[in-house]
mmCIF file of C-alpha atoms in Angstrom:
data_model
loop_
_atom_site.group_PDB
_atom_site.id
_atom_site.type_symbol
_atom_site.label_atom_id
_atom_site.label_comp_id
_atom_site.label_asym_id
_atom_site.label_seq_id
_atom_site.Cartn_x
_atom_site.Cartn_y
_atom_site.Cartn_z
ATOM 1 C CA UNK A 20 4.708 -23.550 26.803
ATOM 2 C CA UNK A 21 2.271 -22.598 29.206
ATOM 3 C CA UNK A 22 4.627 -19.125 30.731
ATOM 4 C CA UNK A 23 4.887 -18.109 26.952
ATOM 5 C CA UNK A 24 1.044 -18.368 26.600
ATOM 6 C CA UNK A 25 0.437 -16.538 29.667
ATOM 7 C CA UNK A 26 2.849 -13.594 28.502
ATOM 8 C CA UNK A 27 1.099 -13.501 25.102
ATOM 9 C CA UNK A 28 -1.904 -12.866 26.841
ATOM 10 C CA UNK A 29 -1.197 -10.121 28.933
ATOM 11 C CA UNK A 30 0.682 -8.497 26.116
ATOM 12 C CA UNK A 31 -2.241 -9.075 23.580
ATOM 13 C CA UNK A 32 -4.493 -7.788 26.520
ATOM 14 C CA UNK A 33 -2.409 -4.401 27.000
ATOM 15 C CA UNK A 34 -2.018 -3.782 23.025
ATOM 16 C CA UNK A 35 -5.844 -4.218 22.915
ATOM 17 C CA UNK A 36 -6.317 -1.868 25.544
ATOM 18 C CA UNK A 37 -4.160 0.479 23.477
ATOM 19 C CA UNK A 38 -1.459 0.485 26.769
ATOM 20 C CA UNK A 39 1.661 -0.179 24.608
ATOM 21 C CA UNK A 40 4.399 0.914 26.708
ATOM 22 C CA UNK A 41 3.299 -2.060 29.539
ATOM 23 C CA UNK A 42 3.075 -4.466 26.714
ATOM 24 C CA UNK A 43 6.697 -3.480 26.648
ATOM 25 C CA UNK A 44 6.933 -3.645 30.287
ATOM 26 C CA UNK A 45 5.738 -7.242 30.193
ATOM 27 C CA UNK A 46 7.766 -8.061 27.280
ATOM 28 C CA UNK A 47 11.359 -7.187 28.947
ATOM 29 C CA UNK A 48 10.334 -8.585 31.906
ATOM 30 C CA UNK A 49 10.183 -12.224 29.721
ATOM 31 C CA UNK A 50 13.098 -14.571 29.839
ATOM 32 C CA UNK A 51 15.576 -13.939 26.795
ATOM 33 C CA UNK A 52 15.618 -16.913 24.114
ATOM 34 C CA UNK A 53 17.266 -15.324 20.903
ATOM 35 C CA UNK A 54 18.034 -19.226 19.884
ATOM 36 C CA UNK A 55 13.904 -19.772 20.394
ATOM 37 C CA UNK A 56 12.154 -16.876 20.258
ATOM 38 C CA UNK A 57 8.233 -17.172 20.683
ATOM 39 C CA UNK A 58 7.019 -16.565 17.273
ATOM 40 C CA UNK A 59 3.683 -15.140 18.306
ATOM 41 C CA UNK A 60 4.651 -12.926 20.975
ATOM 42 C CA UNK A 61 7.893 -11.434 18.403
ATOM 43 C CA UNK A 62 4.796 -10.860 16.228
ATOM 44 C CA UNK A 63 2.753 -9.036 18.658
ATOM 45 C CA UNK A 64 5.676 -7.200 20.070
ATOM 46 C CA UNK A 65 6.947 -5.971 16.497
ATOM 47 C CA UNK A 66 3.079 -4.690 16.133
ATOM 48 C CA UNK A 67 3.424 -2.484 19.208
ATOM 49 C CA UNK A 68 6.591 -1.577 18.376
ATOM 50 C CA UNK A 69 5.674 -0.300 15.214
ATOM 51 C CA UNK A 70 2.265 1.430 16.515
ATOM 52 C CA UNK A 71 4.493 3.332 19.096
ATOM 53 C CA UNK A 72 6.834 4.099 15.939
ATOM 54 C CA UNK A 73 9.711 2.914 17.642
ATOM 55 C CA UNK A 74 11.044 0.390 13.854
ATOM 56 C CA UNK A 75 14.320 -0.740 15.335
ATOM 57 C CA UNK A 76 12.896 -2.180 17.797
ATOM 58 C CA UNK A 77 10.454 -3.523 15.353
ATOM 59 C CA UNK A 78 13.581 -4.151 13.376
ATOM 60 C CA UNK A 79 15.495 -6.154 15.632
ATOM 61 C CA UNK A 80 12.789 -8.350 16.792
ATOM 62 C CA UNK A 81 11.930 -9.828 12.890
ATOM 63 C CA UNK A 82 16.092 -10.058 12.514
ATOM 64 C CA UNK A 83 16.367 -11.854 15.716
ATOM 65 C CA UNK A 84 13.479 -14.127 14.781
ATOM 66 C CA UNK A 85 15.143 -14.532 10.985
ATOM 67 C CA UNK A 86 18.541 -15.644 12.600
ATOM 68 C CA UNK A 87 16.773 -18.252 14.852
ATOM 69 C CA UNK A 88 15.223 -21.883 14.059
ATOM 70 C CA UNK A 89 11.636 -19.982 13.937
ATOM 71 C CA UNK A 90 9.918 -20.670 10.560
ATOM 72 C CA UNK A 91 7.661 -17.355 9.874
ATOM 73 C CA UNK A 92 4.293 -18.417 9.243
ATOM 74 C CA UNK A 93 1.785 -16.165 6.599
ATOM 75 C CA UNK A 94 0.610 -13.879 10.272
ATOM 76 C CA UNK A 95 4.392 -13.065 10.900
ATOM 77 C CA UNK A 96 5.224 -11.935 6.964
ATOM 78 C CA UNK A 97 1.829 -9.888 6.805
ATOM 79 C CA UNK A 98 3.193 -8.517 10.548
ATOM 80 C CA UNK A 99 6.791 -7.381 9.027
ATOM 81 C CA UNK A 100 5.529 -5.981 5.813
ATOM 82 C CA UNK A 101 3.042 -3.888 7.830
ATOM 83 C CA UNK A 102 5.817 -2.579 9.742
ATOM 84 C CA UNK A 103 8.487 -1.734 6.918
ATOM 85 C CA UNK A 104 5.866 0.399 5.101
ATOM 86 C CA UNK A 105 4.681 2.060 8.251
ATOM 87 C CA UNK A 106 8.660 2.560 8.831
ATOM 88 C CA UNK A 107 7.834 4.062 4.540
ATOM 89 C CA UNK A 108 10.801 1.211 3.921
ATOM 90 C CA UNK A 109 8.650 -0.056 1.020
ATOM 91 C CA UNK A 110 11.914 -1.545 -0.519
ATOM 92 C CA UNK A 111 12.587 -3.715 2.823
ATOM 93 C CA UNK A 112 9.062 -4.584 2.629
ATOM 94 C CA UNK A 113 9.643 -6.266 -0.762
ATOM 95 C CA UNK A 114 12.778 -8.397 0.218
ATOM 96 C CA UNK A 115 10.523 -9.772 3.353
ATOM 97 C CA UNK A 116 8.059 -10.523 0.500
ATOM 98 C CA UNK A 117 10.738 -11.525 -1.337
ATOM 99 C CA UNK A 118 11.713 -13.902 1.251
ATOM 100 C CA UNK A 119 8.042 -14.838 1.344
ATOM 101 C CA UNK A 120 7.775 -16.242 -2.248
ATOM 102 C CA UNK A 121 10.447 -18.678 -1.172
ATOM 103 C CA UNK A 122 7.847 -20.493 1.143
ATOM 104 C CA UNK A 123 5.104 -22.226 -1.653
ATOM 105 C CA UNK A 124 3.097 -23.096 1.289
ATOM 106 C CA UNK A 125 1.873 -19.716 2.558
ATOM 107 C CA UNK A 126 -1.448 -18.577 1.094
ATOM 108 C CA UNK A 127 -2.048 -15.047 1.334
ATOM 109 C CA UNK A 128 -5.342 -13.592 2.942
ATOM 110 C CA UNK A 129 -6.505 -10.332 2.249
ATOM 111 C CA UNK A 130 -4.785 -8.005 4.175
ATOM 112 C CA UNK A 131 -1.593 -9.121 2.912
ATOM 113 C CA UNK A 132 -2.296 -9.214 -0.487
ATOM 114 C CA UNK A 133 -3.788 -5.716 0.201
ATOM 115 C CA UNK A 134 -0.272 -4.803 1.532
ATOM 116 C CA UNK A 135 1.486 -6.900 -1.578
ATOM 117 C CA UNK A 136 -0.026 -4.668 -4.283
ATOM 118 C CA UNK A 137 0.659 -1.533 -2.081
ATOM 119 C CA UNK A 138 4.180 -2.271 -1.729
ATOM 120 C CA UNK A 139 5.035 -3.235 -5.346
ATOM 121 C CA UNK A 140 3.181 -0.105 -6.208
ATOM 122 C CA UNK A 141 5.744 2.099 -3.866
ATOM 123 C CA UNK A 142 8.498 0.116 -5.541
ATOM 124 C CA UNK A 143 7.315 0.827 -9.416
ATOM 125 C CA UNK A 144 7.073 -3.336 -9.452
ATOM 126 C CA UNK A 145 5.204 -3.837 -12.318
ATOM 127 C CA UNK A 146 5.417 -7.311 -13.212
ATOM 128 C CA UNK A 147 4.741 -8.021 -9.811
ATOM 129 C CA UNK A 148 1.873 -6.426 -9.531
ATOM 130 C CA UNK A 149 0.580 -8.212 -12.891
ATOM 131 C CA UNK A 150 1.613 -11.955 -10.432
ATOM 132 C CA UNK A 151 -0.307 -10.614 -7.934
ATOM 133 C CA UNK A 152 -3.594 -9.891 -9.716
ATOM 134 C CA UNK A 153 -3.571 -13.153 -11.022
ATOM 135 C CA UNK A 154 -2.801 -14.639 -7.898
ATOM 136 C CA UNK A 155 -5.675 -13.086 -6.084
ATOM 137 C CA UNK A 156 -8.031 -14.329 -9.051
ATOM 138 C CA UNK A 157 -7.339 -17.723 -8.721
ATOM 139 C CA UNK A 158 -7.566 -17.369 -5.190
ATOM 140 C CA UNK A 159 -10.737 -17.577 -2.646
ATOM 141 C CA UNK A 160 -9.758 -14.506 -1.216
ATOM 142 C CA UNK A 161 -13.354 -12.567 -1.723
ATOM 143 C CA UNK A 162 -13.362 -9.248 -3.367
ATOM 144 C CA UNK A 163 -14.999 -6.612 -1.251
ATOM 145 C CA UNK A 164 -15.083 -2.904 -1.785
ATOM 146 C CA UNK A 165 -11.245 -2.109 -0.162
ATOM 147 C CA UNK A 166 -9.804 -4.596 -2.620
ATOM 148 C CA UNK A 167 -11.243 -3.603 -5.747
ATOM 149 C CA UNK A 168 -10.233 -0.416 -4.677
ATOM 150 C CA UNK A 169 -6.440 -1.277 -4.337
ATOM 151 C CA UNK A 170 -6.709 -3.234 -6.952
ATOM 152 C CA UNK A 171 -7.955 -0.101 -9.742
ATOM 153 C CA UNK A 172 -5.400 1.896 -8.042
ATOM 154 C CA UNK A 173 -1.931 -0.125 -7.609
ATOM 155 C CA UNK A 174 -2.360 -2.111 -11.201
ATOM 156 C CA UNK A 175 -4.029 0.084 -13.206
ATOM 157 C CA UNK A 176 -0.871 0.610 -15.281
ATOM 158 C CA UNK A 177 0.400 -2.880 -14.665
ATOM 159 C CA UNK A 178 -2.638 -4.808 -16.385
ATOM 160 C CA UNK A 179 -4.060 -4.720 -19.864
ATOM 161 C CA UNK A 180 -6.802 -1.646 -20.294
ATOM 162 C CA UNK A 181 -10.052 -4.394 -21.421
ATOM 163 C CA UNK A 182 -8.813 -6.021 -18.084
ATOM 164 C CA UNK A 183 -9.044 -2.850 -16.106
ATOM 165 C CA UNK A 184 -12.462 -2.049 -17.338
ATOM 166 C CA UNK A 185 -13.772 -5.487 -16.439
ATOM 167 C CA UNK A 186 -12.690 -5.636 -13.035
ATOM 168 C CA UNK A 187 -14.553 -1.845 -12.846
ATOM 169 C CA UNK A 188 -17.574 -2.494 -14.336
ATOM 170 C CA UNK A 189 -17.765 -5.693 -11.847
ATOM 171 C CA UNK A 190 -17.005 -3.617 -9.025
ATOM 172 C CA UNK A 191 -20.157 -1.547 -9.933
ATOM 173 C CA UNK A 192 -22.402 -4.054 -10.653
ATOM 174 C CA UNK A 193 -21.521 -5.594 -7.411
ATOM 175 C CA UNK A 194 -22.553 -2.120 -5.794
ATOM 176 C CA UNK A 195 -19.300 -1.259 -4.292
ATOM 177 C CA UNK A 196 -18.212 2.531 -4.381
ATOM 178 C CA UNK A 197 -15.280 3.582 -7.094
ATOM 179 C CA UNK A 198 -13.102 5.782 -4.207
ATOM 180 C CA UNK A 199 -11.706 9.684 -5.683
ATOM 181 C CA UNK A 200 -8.514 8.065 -5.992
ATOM 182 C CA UNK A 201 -10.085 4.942 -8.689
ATOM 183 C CA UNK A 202 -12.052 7.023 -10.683
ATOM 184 C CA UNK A 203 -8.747 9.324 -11.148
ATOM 185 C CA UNK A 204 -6.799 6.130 -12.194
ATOM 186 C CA UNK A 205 -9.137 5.128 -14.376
ATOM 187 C CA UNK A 206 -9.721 8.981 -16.313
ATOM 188 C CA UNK A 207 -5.579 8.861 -16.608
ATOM 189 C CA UNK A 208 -5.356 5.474 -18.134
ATOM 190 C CA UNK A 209 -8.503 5.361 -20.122
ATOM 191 C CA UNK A 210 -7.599 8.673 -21.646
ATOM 192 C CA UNK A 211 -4.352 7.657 -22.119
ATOM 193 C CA UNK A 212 -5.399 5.131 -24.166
ATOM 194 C CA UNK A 213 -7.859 6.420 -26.817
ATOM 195 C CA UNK A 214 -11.156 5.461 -24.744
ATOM 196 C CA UNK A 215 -12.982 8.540 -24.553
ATOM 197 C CA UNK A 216 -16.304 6.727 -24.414
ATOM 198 C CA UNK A 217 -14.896 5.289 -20.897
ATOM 199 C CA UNK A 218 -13.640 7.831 -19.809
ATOM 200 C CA UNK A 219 -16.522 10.075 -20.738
ATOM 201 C CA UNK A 220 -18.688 6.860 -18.207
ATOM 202 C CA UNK A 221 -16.205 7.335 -15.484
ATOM 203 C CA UNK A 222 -16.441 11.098 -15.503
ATOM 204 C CA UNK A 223 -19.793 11.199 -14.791
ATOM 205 C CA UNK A 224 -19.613 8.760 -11.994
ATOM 206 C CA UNK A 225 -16.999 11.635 -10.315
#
């Protein structure tokens, strides 16, 4: 309703402005609806709460909105993931994702696929790191230089090694920059592997 929209505002406005304790200020001054919590403001608040590092706060906002009639959308997942590995709760992150997987309709953008394969990776999660690959193939999500990136780095050891090399030597062609961390990946797994005539390529690129 129109007061809910005008407190999103001025709490949006203040964690713009980088003034996070009167976002707080604004948001305890709000009418209490733990039955109907406003979805977008829970969102915003559990952002602030986590930039100020203060998780159970965070915390109890996302379990107040999961015990009420709100339906989290793909912004309030990618807000709650965020927050659990900020919190370096990389195993809470995966239940919310978890929880996530449930809901067929939500289609992933980048950032929280970025987060997905960054999160399986803290959890050892290979095989869902291999779903997530995939999924981000057959999706429109475009490939810039952060996601090939994450990509080398989180399922290196998850995907097949012909794969890995493919999605490298596109990355190159496509001009993007191979980050210390990537080329290091690739060395490990390449030499692992038998393919010193890769590796030998990716050591010069170092």
């Amino acid at each position: 309703d129109f007061e809910d929209n005008l407190y999103h505002i001025l709490i949006c406005s203040c964690k713009e402005a980088g003034s996070y304790e009167d976002a707080v200020r604004i948001y305890s001054q709000m009418p209490e609806s733990r039955t109907h919590p406003n979805l977008r403001i829970c969102c915003t608040m559990i952002d602030v709460f986590s930039t100020m590092e203060r998780f159970t706060h965070a915390e109890t906002l996302y379990l107040e909105l999961k015990a009420s009639a709100c339906v989290l959308d793909m912004i309030a997942y990618s807000v709650i993931v965020r927050m659990y590995n900020k919190a370096w709760r990389p195993e809470d992150a995966c239940s919310v994702l978890e929880d996530m997987d449930k809901q067929k309709e939500i289609v992933p953008d980048k950032y929280l696929f970025l987060d997905m394969l960054r999160t399986y990776q803290k959890c050892g999660l290979l095989e869902k790191l291999t779903d997530t690959y995939y999924r981000i193939l057959k999706s429109e999500v475009e490939c810039d230089e952060a996601m090939y990136n994450c990509i080398i780095n989180c399922c290196g050891p998850a995907i097949p090694v012909d794969e890995l090399s493919r999605i490298f030597d596109e990355m190159i062609q496509l001009g993007h920059l191979a980050s210390t961390v990537t080329l290091n990946v690739l060395l490990d797994i390449s030499g692992k592997a038998g393919l010193f005539n890769r590796a030998e390529k990716v050591f010069s690129m170092a």
